[in-house]
Amino acid sequence: MSRLQVVSGKGGTGKTTVAAALALALAAEGRRTLLVEVEGRQGIAQLFETEALPYEERKIAVAPGGGEVYALAVDAERALLDYLQMFYKLGAAGRALKKLGAIDFATTIAPGVRDVLLTGKVCEAVRRKEKDGSGFVYDHVVMDAPPTGRITRFLNVNDEVAGLAKMGPIHHQAHAVMRVLKSPETAVHLVTLLEEMPVQETADGIAELRAADLPVGNVIVNMVRPQLLDEDAVRAAAGGRRDGIAQALAAAGVAGPEELVGPLLEEAADHAHRVGLEREQREALAKLDVPAYELPLLGGGVDLAGLYRLAKELRRLGVGA
């Protein structure tokens, strides 16, 4: 089982929700997970209905069976200060650099530095051991990562840095991060919807991850709407068949059944059309040769109870196992 679970997806597919539900699912039965946000949107805090996350690991939920979910919002500036202290023992000098604006300059202007710091902090959490050396602090780390269009560059930036810095702490740090990211310890999951654009972006993302030798995990199809009609009814609706509808409505005691036939047929035809388009997208996903799992659309949006429901479904499906 991969210890670092990276969750990406096209904007609007609900990747943060899936990452949060996955962290809950992996924390079941007494395990401990860390859920990490790297984009500064505080989406995790909103989902768990808690205050904004600071730059420190904080317990935000208890999973079924007594497991715990901790969360961390990684801040690039603070991560750079940690890095300077870890490798150069700058301490107060590092804080002085921040006051002078040098830290902000480095994380905003220097190519790749921000992503190196963010991935480095996450991988440090993956490798961190208990003080007595008895085991890892976290059984799993789940990263709510950047969108699919940026995920390969984001994860692979340390490879580029390692090639530029031929020696020294930066070189060794970049190699250490890539050893985690390109190992069986890591799985990169892509969240999509049963729609053409998200599915195509998922296919492109998988191709890019594979080309960079980054480990592809699963495709998670989110917000799947139920199919309300069986296959025979779908075909009948698509063909606009009217036979028996008015009689069935009348038998059910509906007044004015003839007036309802037209609107009902329109709704049924729309449903049949959607089912057909979704079938095409499932076929496209099947060609990617990646395990795909579906999560249901929750009516009224995702609240905390809904998050636990999605986590239960992910456990049932075995996602992340």
Short mmCIF file of N, CA, C and O in Angstrom, two decimals, residues 164-295:
data_model
loop_
_atom_site.label_atom_id
_atom_site.label_comp_id
_atom_site.label_asym_id
_atom_site.label_seq_id
_atom_site.Cartn_x
_atom_site.Cartn_y
_atom_site.Cartn_z
N LEU A 164 20.32 20.38 -12.13
CA LEU A 164 20.99 21.67 -12.17
C LEU A 164 22.03 21.81 -11.05
O LEU A 164 23.12 22.35 -11.26
N ALA A 165 21.66 21.34 -9.86
CA ALA A 165 22.58 21.40 -8.71
C ALA A 165 23.31 20.07 -8.61
O ALA A 165 22.73 19.06 -8.23
N LYS A 166 24.58 20.05 -8.98
CA LYS A 166 25.32 18.80 -9.08
C LYS A 166 25.82 18.28 -7.74
O LYS A 166 26.24 17.14 -7.64
N MET A 167 25.77 19.10 -6.70
CA MET A 167 26.25 18.65 -5.40
C MET A 167 25.65 19.55 -4.32
O MET A 167 24.98 20.53 -4.62
N GLY A 168 25.90 19.19 -3.05
CA GLY A 168 25.46 20.02 -1.95
C GLY A 168 24.09 19.64 -1.45
O GLY A 168 23.44 18.72 -1.97
N PRO A 169 23.58 20.34 -0.44
CA PRO A 169 22.30 20.00 0.19
C PRO A 169 21.12 20.02 -0.76
O PRO A 169 20.23 19.16 -0.68
N ILE A 170 21.09 21.01 -1.67
CA ILE A 170 19.95 21.09 -2.59
C ILE A 170 19.90 19.85 -3.48
O ILE A 170 18.84 19.25 -3.70
N HIS A 171 21.06 19.44 -3.98
CA HIS A 171 21.15 18.25 -4.83
C HIS A 171 20.67 17.01 -4.07
O HIS A 171 19.85 16.24 -4.58
N HIS A 172 21.16 16.83 -2.85
CA HIS A 172 20.80 15.65 -2.07
C HIS A 172 19.33 15.69 -1.67
O HIS A 172 18.66 14.65 -1.67
N GLN A 173 18.82 16.87 -1.33
CA GLN A 173 17.41 17.00 -0.96
C GLN A 173 16.51 16.66 -2.14
O GLN A 173 15.52 15.93 -2.00
N ALA A 174 16.84 17.16 -3.32
CA ALA A 174 16.03 16.90 -4.50
C ALA A 174 16.01 15.40 -4.83
O ALA A 174 14.96 14.84 -5.16
N HIS A 175 17.17 14.76 -4.70
CA HIS A 175 17.23 13.32 -4.97
C HIS A 175 16.41 12.54 -3.94
O HIS A 175 15.73 11.56 -4.28
N ALA A 176 16.47 12.96 -2.69
CA ALA A 176 15.72 12.28 -1.63
C ALA A 176 14.22 12.38 -1.90
O ALA A 176 13.47 11.41 -1.70
N VAL A 177 13.77 13.56 -2.34
CA VAL A 177 12.35 13.75 -2.65
C VAL A 177 11.93 12.86 -3.83
O VAL A 177 10.89 12.20 -3.79
N MET A 178 12.75 12.83 -4.87
CA MET A 178 12.39 12.03 -6.04
C MET A 178 12.43 10.53 -5.74
O MET A 178 11.67 9.76 -6.36
N ARG A 179 13.25 10.11 -4.81
CA ARG A 179 13.25 8.70 -4.42
C ARG A 179 11.89 8.31 -3.84
O ARG A 179 11.44 7.17 -4.00
N VAL A 180 11.25 9.24 -3.14
CA VAL A 180 9.91 8.97 -2.60
C VAL A 180 8.86 9.05 -3.72
O VAL A 180 8.04 8.15 -3.89
N LEU A 181 8.91 10.12 -4.50
CA LEU A 181 7.86 10.37 -5.49
C LEU A 181 7.84 9.35 -6.62
O LEU A 181 6.79 9.10 -7.22
N LYS A 182 8.99 8.77 -6.94
CA LYS A 182 9.05 7.80 -8.05
C LYS A 182 9.13 6.36 -7.56
O LYS A 182 9.46 5.46 -8.33
N SER A 183 8.76 6.15 -6.32
CA SER A 183 8.83 4.82 -5.74
C SER A 183 7.44 4.24 -5.53
O SER A 183 6.43 4.96 -5.64
N PRO A 184 7.35 2.94 -5.19
CA PRO A 184 6.04 2.34 -4.86
C PRO A 184 5.41 2.96 -3.62
O PRO A 184 4.24 2.68 -3.34
N GLU A 185 6.16 3.78 -2.88
CA GLU A 185 5.60 4.48 -1.73
C GLU A 185 4.53 5.50 -2.14
O GLU A 185 3.75 5.95 -1.30
N THR A 186 4.53 5.88 -3.43
CA THR A 186 3.67 6.96 -3.91
C THR A 186 2.66 6.45 -4.94
O THR A 186 2.98 5.57 -5.74
N ALA A 187 1.46 6.99 -4.90
CA ALA A 187 0.46 6.75 -5.95
C ALA A 187 -0.21 8.07 -6.27
O ALA A 187 -0.61 8.81 -5.37
N VAL A 188 -0.31 8.40 -7.55
CA VAL A 188 -0.94 9.64 -7.99
C VAL A 188 -2.32 9.31 -8.56
O VAL A 188 -2.44 8.65 -9.59
N HIS A 189 -3.36 9.74 -7.87
CA HIS A 189 -4.74 9.50 -8.30
C HIS A 189 -5.27 10.73 -9.03
O HIS A 189 -5.00 11.87 -8.64
N LEU A 190 -6.05 10.49 -10.07
CA LEU A 190 -6.65 11.59 -10.83
C LEU A 190 -8.17 11.53 -10.71
O LEU A 190 -8.78 10.49 -10.96
N VAL A 191 -8.76 12.67 -10.33
CA VAL A 191 -10.20 12.78 -10.15
C VAL A 191 -10.81 13.36 -11.42
O VAL A 191 -10.28 14.31 -11.99
N THR A 192 -11.92 12.78 -11.85
CA THR A 192 -12.57 13.26 -13.06
C THR A 192 -14.09 13.19 -12.90
O THR A 192 -14.60 12.69 -11.91
N LEU A 193 -14.77 13.73 -13.87
CA LEU A 193 -16.22 13.59 -14.00
C LEU A 193 -16.49 12.81 -15.29
O LEU A 193 -15.60 12.68 -16.14
N LEU A 194 -17.71 12.30 -15.45
CA LEU A 194 -18.06 11.61 -16.68
C LEU A 194 -18.45 12.62 -17.76
O LEU A 194 -19.57 12.63 -18.28
N GLU A 195 -17.50 13.51 -18.06
CA GLU A 195 -17.67 14.54 -19.07
C GLU A 195 -16.43 14.55 -19.96
O GLU A 195 -15.34 14.19 -19.52
N GLU A 196 -16.61 15.01 -21.19
CA GLU A 196 -15.55 14.88 -22.18
C GLU A 196 -14.25 15.60 -21.79
O GLU A 196 -13.17 15.02 -21.86
N MET A 197 -14.35 16.87 -21.38
CA MET A 197 -13.13 17.63 -21.09
C MET A 197 -12.35 17.07 -19.89
O MET A 197 -11.14 16.88 -19.99
N PRO A 198 -12.99 16.81 -18.75
CA PRO A 198 -12.25 16.22 -17.63
C PRO A 198 -11.65 14.86 -17.97
O PRO A 198 -10.51 14.55 -17.55
N VAL A 199 -12.37 14.03 -18.73
CA VAL A 199 -11.85 12.71 -19.10
C VAL A 199 -10.64 12.85 -20.02
O VAL A 199 -9.63 12.15 -19.86
N GLN A 200 -10.71 13.77 -20.98
CA GLN A 200 -9.57 13.98 -21.87
C GLN A 200 -8.36 14.51 -21.11
O GLN A 200 -7.22 14.08 -21.34
N GLU A 201 -8.60 15.43 -20.17
CA GLU A 201 -7.49 15.94 -19.37
C GLU A 201 -6.90 14.85 -18.48
O GLU A 201 -5.69 14.81 -18.24
N THR A 202 -7.74 13.95 -18.01
CA THR A 202 -7.25 12.81 -17.23
C THR A 202 -6.36 11.93 -18.09
O THR A 202 -5.29 11.49 -17.64
N ALA A 203 -6.80 11.66 -19.31
CA ALA A 203 -5.98 10.84 -20.22
C ALA A 203 -4.64 11.50 -20.50
O ALA A 203 -3.58 10.84 -20.48
N ASP A 204 -4.65 12.81 -20.74
CA ASP A 204 -3.40 13.53 -20.99
C ASP A 204 -2.52 13.51 -19.75
O ASP A 204 -1.29 13.34 -19.85
N GLY A 205 -3.13 13.68 -18.57
CA GLY A 205 -2.36 13.67 -17.33
C GLY A 205 -1.69 12.34 -17.08
O GLY A 205 -0.52 12.28 -16.66
N ILE A 206 -2.39 11.25 -17.34
CA ILE A 206 -1.82 9.91 -17.16
C ILE A 206 -0.64 9.70 -18.10
O ILE A 206 0.40 9.16 -17.70
N ALA A 207 -0.80 10.14 -19.34
CA ALA A 207 0.30 10.00 -20.31
C ALA A 207 1.53 10.79 -19.85
O ALA A 207 2.67 10.30 -19.95
N GLU A 208 1.32 12.00 -19.33
CA GLU A 208 2.45 12.81 -18.87
C GLU A 208 3.11 12.20 -17.65
O GLU A 208 4.35 12.18 -17.53
N LEU A 209 2.32 11.69 -16.71
CA LEU A 209 2.88 11.05 -15.51
C LEU A 209 3.71 9.84 -15.89
O LEU A 209 4.82 9.63 -15.37
N ARG A 210 3.20 9.03 -16.81
CA ARG A 210 3.93 7.84 -17.24
C ARG A 210 5.22 8.22 -17.95
O ARG A 210 6.26 7.56 -17.76
N ALA A 211 5.17 9.25 -18.77
CA ALA A 211 6.38 9.68 -19.48
C ALA A 211 7.46 10.16 -18.51
O ALA A 211 8.65 10.04 -18.79
N ALA A 212 7.04 10.70 -17.36
CA ALA A 212 7.98 11.18 -16.34
C ALA A 212 8.33 10.10 -15.31
O ALA A 212 9.02 10.38 -14.33
N ASP A 213 7.87 8.87 -15.55
CA ASP A 213 8.11 7.74 -14.62
C ASP A 213 7.56 8.01 -13.23
O ASP A 213 8.14 7.57 -12.23
N LEU A 214 6.45 8.72 -13.16
CA LEU A 214 5.77 8.94 -11.89
C LEU A 214 4.65 7.92 -11.76
O LEU A 214 3.97 7.60 -12.73
N PRO A 215 4.42 7.38 -10.56
CA PRO A 215 3.50 6.25 -10.38
C PRO A 215 2.03 6.65 -10.42
O PRO A 215 1.53 7.37 -9.55
N VAL A 216 1.32 6.16 -11.42
CA VAL A 216 -0.11 6.41 -11.55
C VAL A 216 -0.88 5.45 -10.65
O VAL A 216 -0.62 4.26 -10.64
N GLY A 217 -1.82 6.00 -9.87
CA GLY A 217 -2.63 5.18 -8.98
C GLY A 217 -3.94 4.79 -9.61
O GLY A 217 -4.01 3.91 -10.46
N ASN A 218 -5.02 5.49 -9.25
CA ASN A 218 -6.36 5.18 -9.74
C ASN A 218 -6.99 6.42 -10.37
O ASN A 218 -6.59 7.54 -10.10
N VAL A 219 -8.00 6.17 -11.18
CA VAL A 219 -8.89 7.23 -11.63
C VAL A 219 -10.13 7.16 -10.73
O VAL A 219 -10.71 6.09 -10.55
N ILE A 220 -10.49 8.29 -10.15
CA ILE A 220 -11.68 8.34 -9.29
C ILE A 220 -12.72 9.22 -9.98
O ILE A 220 -12.51 10.43 -10.15
N VAL A 221 -13.78 8.60 -10.40
CA VAL A 221 -14.87 9.32 -11.08
C VAL A 221 -15.80 9.85 -10.00
O VAL A 221 -16.44 9.09 -9.29
N ASN A 222 -15.86 11.15 -9.90
CA ASN A 222 -16.61 11.78 -8.81
C ASN A 222 -17.98 12.28 -9.29
O ASN A 222 -18.20 12.48 -10.48
N MET A 223 -18.88 12.45 -8.34
CA MET A 223 -20.21 13.03 -8.59
C MET A 223 -20.98 12.29 -9.68
O MET A 223 -21.52 12.88 -10.61
N VAL A 224 -21.02 10.97 -9.56
CA VAL A 224 -21.73 10.15 -10.55
C VAL A 224 -23.22 10.15 -10.23
O VAL A 224 -23.63 9.78 -9.12
N ARG A 225 -24.02 10.54 -11.19
CA ARG A 225 -25.47 10.58 -11.02
C ARG A 225 -26.06 9.20 -11.29
O ARG A 225 -25.57 8.46 -12.15
N PRO A 226 -27.11 8.83 -10.58
CA PRO A 226 -27.70 7.50 -10.78
C PRO A 226 -28.39 7.38 -12.12
O PRO A 226 -28.90 8.37 -12.67
N GLN A 227 -28.41 6.17 -12.66
CA GLN A 227 -29.17 5.91 -13.87
C GLN A 227 -30.59 5.54 -13.45
O GLN A 227 -30.81 4.49 -12.83
N LEU A 228 -31.55 6.38 -13.78
CA LEU A 228 -32.92 6.24 -13.27
C LEU A 228 -33.73 5.23 -14.08
O LEU A 228 -34.74 4.71 -13.59
N LEU A 229 -33.34 4.96 -15.31
CA LEU A 229 -34.08 4.05 -16.18
C LEU A 229 -33.23 2.83 -16.50
O LEU A 229 -32.00 2.93 -16.64
N ASP A 230 -33.87 1.67 -16.64
CA ASP A 230 -33.12 0.50 -17.09
C ASP A 230 -32.82 0.63 -18.58
O ASP A 230 -33.29 1.55 -19.25
N GLU A 231 -32.06 -0.31 -19.12
CA GLU A 231 -31.59 -0.18 -20.50
C GLU A 231 -32.76 -0.16 -21.49
O GLU A 231 -32.74 0.58 -22.47
N ASP A 232 -33.78 -0.99 -21.26
CA ASP A 232 -34.94 -1.00 -22.17
C ASP A 232 -35.64 0.36 -22.16
O ASP A 232 -36.02 0.88 -23.22
N ALA A 233 -35.78 0.93 -20.97
CA ALA A 233 -36.45 2.23 -20.87
C ALA A 233 -35.61 3.33 -21.49
O ALA A 233 -36.15 4.27 -22.10
N VAL A 234 -34.29 3.23 -21.36
CA VAL A 234 -33.39 4.22 -21.98
C VAL A 234 -33.55 4.19 -23.49
O VAL A 234 -33.67 5.23 -24.16
N ARG A 235 -33.58 2.99 -24.06
CA ARG A 235 -33.75 2.88 -25.52
C ARG A 235 -35.11 3.41 -25.96
O ARG A 235 -35.24 4.08 -26.98
N ALA A 236 -36.13 3.09 -25.17
CA ALA A 236 -37.47 3.57 -25.51
C ALA A 236 -37.54 5.09 -25.45
O ALA A 236 -38.12 5.74 -26.33
N ALA A 237 -36.93 5.67 -24.42
CA ALA A 237 -36.94 7.13 -24.27
C ALA A 237 -36.16 7.79 -25.40
O ALA A 237 -36.57 8.83 -25.93
N ALA A 238 -35.03 7.19 -25.75
CA ALA A 238 -34.22 7.75 -26.83
C ALA A 238 -34.98 7.73 -28.15
O ALA A 238 -34.81 8.60 -29.00
N GLY A 239 -35.86 6.72 -28.31
CA GLY A 239 -36.64 6.61 -29.54
C GLY A 239 -37.94 7.38 -29.51
O GLY A 239 -38.68 7.42 -30.50
N GLY A 240 -38.25 8.00 -28.36
CA GLY A 240 -39.46 8.81 -28.25
C GLY A 240 -40.75 8.00 -28.25
O GLY A 240 -41.81 8.49 -28.64
N ARG A 241 -40.67 6.75 -27.80
CA ARG A 241 -41.87 5.90 -27.78
C ARG A 241 -42.88 6.39 -26.75
O ARG A 241 -42.56 6.63 -25.60
N ARG A 242 -44.17 6.52 -27.22
CA ARG A 242 -45.23 7.05 -26.36
C ARG A 242 -46.17 5.96 -25.86
O ARG A 242 -47.00 6.21 -24.98
N ASP A 243 -46.06 4.76 -26.45
CA ASP A 243 -47.05 3.73 -26.17
C ASP A 243 -47.13 3.38 -24.69
O ASP A 243 -46.14 3.13 -24.04
N GLY A 244 -48.34 3.40 -24.22
CA GLY A 244 -48.61 2.93 -22.87
C GLY A 244 -48.38 3.95 -21.77
O GLY A 244 -48.74 3.70 -20.61
N ILE A 245 -47.78 5.10 -22.09
CA ILE A 245 -47.45 6.07 -21.03
C ILE A 245 -48.71 6.68 -20.44
O ILE A 245 -48.88 6.73 -19.21
N ALA A 246 -49.63 7.15 -21.30
CA ALA A 246 -50.85 7.78 -20.80
C ALA A 246 -51.68 6.78 -20.00
O ALA A 246 -52.23 7.12 -18.94
N GLN A 247 -51.74 5.54 -20.50
CA GLN A 247 -52.50 4.52 -19.79
C GLN A 247 -51.90 4.23 -18.42
O GLN A 247 -52.63 4.05 -17.43
N ALA A 248 -50.58 4.17 -18.36
CA ALA A 248 -49.91 3.90 -17.08
C ALA A 248 -50.15 5.03 -16.09
O ALA A 248 -50.36 4.80 -14.90
N LEU A 249 -50.14 6.28 -16.59
CA LEU A 249 -50.40 7.43 -15.71
C LEU A 249 -51.83 7.40 -15.21
O LEU A 249 -52.11 7.67 -14.03
N ALA A 250 -52.74 7.07 -16.09
CA ALA A 250 -54.14 7.02 -15.70
C ALA A 250 -54.37 5.91 -14.67
O ALA A 250 -55.10 6.09 -13.69
N ALA A 251 -53.69 4.77 -14.87
CA ALA A 251 -53.82 3.66 -13.94
C ALA A 251 -53.29 4.02 -12.56
O ALA A 251 -53.75 3.49 -11.54
N ALA A 252 -52.31 4.93 -12.54
CA ALA A 252 -51.74 5.37 -11.26
C ALA A 252 -52.56 6.47 -10.61
O ALA A 252 -52.19 6.97 -9.54
N GLY A 253 -53.65 6.88 -11.28
CA GLY A 253 -54.53 7.89 -10.70
C GLY A 253 -54.11 9.32 -10.99
O GLY A 253 -54.57 10.25 -10.32
N VAL A 254 -53.25 9.52 -11.99
CA VAL A 254 -52.79 10.87 -12.34
C VAL A 254 -53.83 11.52 -13.24
O VAL A 254 -54.25 10.94 -14.27
N ALA A 255 -54.27 12.72 -12.87
CA ALA A 255 -55.26 13.45 -13.66
C ALA A 255 -54.61 14.05 -14.91
O ALA A 255 -53.47 14.51 -14.87
N GLY A 256 -55.34 14.07 -16.01
CA GLY A 256 -54.85 14.66 -17.25
C GLY A 256 -53.59 14.00 -17.76
O GLY A 256 -52.62 14.71 -18.09
N PRO A 257 -53.55 12.70 -17.89
CA PRO A 257 -52.31 12.00 -18.26
C PRO A 257 -51.78 12.39 -19.63
O PRO A 257 -50.56 12.44 -19.83
N GLU A 258 -52.70 12.66 -20.60
CA GLU A 258 -52.25 12.98 -21.96
C GLU A 258 -51.36 14.22 -21.98
O GLU A 258 -50.42 14.32 -22.76
N GLU A 259 -51.67 15.21 -21.10
CA GLU A 259 -50.89 16.46 -21.07
C GLU A 259 -49.48 16.24 -20.54
O GLU A 259 -48.58 17.05 -20.80
N LEU A 260 -49.28 15.18 -19.78
CA LEU A 260 -47.97 14.94 -19.18
C LEU A 260 -47.04 14.12 -20.05
O LEU A 260 -45.84 14.06 -19.80
N VAL A 261 -47.58 13.48 -21.05
CA VAL A 261 -46.77 12.58 -21.87
C VAL A 261 -45.60 13.32 -22.54
O VAL A 261 -44.46 12.87 -22.51
N GLY A 262 -45.89 14.47 -23.14
CA GLY A 262 -44.84 15.23 -23.82
C GLY A 262 -43.69 15.63 -22.90
O GLY A 262 -42.52 15.32 -23.18
N PRO A 263 -43.98 16.34 -21.79
CA PRO A 263 -42.90 16.72 -20.87
C PRO A 263 -42.13 15.53 -20.32
O PRO A 263 -40.90 15.59 -20.18
N LEU A 264 -42.85 14.43 -20.00
CA LEU A 264 -42.16 13.25 -19.49
C LEU A 264 -41.22 12.66 -20.53
O LEU A 264 -40.10 12.24 -20.21
N LEU A 265 -41.67 12.63 -21.76
CA LEU A 265 -40.81 12.11 -22.83
C LEU A 265 -39.57 12.98 -23.02
O LEU A 265 -38.47 12.47 -23.28
N GLU A 266 -39.74 14.30 -22.92
CA GLU A 266 -38.59 15.19 -23.05
C GLU A 266 -37.56 14.91 -21.95
O GLU A 266 -36.36 14.84 -22.21
N GLU A 267 -38.04 14.79 -20.70
CA GLU A 267 -37.12 14.51 -19.59
C GLU A 267 -36.45 13.15 -19.77
O GLU A 267 -35.25 12.98 -19.51
N ALA A 268 -37.23 12.17 -20.20
CA ALA A 268 -36.67 10.84 -20.41
C ALA A 268 -35.63 10.85 -21.52
O ALA A 268 -34.59 10.19 -21.43
N ALA A 269 -35.91 11.61 -22.58
CA ALA A 269 -34.95 11.70 -23.69
C ALA A 269 -33.66 12.38 -23.23
O ALA A 269 -32.56 11.96 -23.61
N ASP A 270 -33.78 13.44 -22.41
CA ASP A 270 -32.59 14.10 -21.87
C ASP A 270 -31.78 13.13 -21.02
O ASP A 270 -30.55 13.09 -21.10
N HIS A 271 -32.48 12.36 -20.20
CA HIS A 271 -31.79 11.38 -19.35
C HIS A 271 -31.09 10.32 -20.21
O HIS A 271 -29.94 9.96 -19.95
N ALA A 272 -31.78 9.85 -21.23
CA ALA A 272 -31.19 8.84 -22.12
C ALA A 272 -29.96 9.40 -22.83
O ALA A 272 -28.94 8.69 -22.99
N HIS A 273 -30.04 10.67 -23.23
CA HIS A 273 -28.90 11.30 -23.89
C HIS A 273 -27.70 11.37 -22.95
O HIS A 273 -26.57 11.06 -23.33
N ARG A 274 -27.96 11.76 -21.68
CA ARG A 274 -26.88 11.84 -20.70
C ARG A 274 -26.28 10.46 -20.44
O ARG A 274 -25.04 10.32 -20.37
N VAL A 275 -27.12 9.46 -20.30
CA VAL A 275 -26.62 8.10 -20.07
C VAL A 275 -25.72 7.66 -21.22
O VAL A 275 -24.67 7.05 -21.01
N GLY A 276 -26.12 8.01 -22.46
CA GLY A 276 -25.30 7.65 -23.61
C GLY A 276 -23.95 8.34 -23.60
O GLY A 276 -22.91 7.71 -23.88
N LEU A 277 -23.92 9.63 -23.29
CA LEU A 277 -22.66 10.37 -23.22
C LEU A 277 -21.77 9.82 -22.11
O LEU A 277 -20.54 9.68 -22.29
N GLU A 278 -22.35 9.51 -20.96
CA GLU A 278 -21.56 8.97 -19.86
C GLU A 278 -21.00 7.59 -20.20
O GLU A 278 -19.89 7.25 -19.79
N ARG A 279 -21.78 6.81 -20.95
CA ARG A 279 -21.28 5.50 -21.38
C ARG A 279 -20.03 5.67 -22.26
O ARG A 279 -19.06 4.92 -22.13
N GLU A 280 -20.07 6.66 -23.13
CA GLU A 280 -18.91 6.93 -23.99
C GLU A 280 -17.68 7.29 -23.15
O GLU A 280 -16.55 6.85 -23.45
N GLN A 281 -17.87 8.09 -22.10
CA GLN A 281 -16.74 8.50 -21.27
C GLN A 281 -16.20 7.32 -20.45
O GLN A 281 -14.99 7.21 -20.23
N ARG A 282 -17.08 6.44 -20.01
CA ARG A 282 -16.62 5.23 -19.31
C ARG A 282 -15.77 4.37 -20.25
O ARG A 282 -14.76 3.80 -19.84
N GLU A 283 -16.19 4.29 -21.49
CA GLU A 283 -15.41 3.51 -22.47
C GLU A 283 -14.04 4.15 -22.70
O GLU A 283 -13.04 3.44 -22.83
N ALA A 284 -14.00 5.48 -22.73
CA ALA A 284 -12.72 6.18 -22.90
C ALA A 284 -11.81 5.94 -21.70
O ALA A 284 -10.60 5.71 -21.86
N LEU A 285 -12.37 5.96 -20.50
CA LEU A 285 -11.57 5.70 -19.30
C LEU A 285 -11.06 4.27 -19.27
O LEU A 285 -9.93 4.01 -18.82
N ALA A 286 -11.87 3.33 -19.75
CA ALA A 286 -11.46 1.92 -19.74
C ALA A 286 -10.23 1.70 -20.60
O ALA A 286 -9.42 0.80 -20.33
N LYS A 287 -10.04 2.52 -21.64
CA LYS A 287 -8.89 2.38 -22.54
C LYS A 287 -7.58 2.84 -21.90
O LYS A 287 -6.50 2.60 -22.45
N LEU A 288 -7.66 3.54 -20.75
CA LEU A 288 -6.46 4.08 -20.12
C LEU A 288 -5.68 3.03 -19.35
O LEU A 288 -4.55 3.27 -18.92
N ASP A 289 -6.27 1.88 -19.15
CA ASP A 289 -5.62 0.78 -18.42
C ASP A 289 -5.21 1.20 -17.01
O ASP A 289 -4.10 0.93 -16.55
N VAL A 290 -6.12 1.90 -16.35
CA VAL A 290 -5.92 2.34 -14.96
C VAL A 290 -7.21 1.99 -14.20
O VAL A 290 -8.31 2.23 -14.71
N PRO A 291 -7.09 1.43 -13.00
CA PRO A 291 -8.31 1.13 -12.23
C PRO A 291 -9.15 2.39 -12.02
O PRO A 291 -8.63 3.44 -11.67
N ALA A 292 -10.45 2.27 -12.26
CA ALA A 292 -11.35 3.42 -12.11
C ALA A 292 -12.45 3.06 -11.11
O ALA A 292 -13.01 1.96 -11.14
N TYR A 293 -12.74 4.01 -10.22
CA TYR A 293 -13.75 3.82 -9.19
C TYR A 293 -14.71 5.01 -9.23
O TYR A 293 -14.30 6.13 -9.55
N GLU A 294 -15.96 4.77 -8.89
CA GLU A 294 -16.97 5.83 -8.97
C GLU A 294 -17.51 6.19 -7.59
O GLU A 294 -17.80 5.31 -6.78
N LEU A 295 -17.63 7.49 -7.37
CA LEU A 295 -18.24 8.01 -6.15
C LEU A 295 -19.55 8.70 -6.52
O LEU A 295 -19.62 9.41 -7.53
#
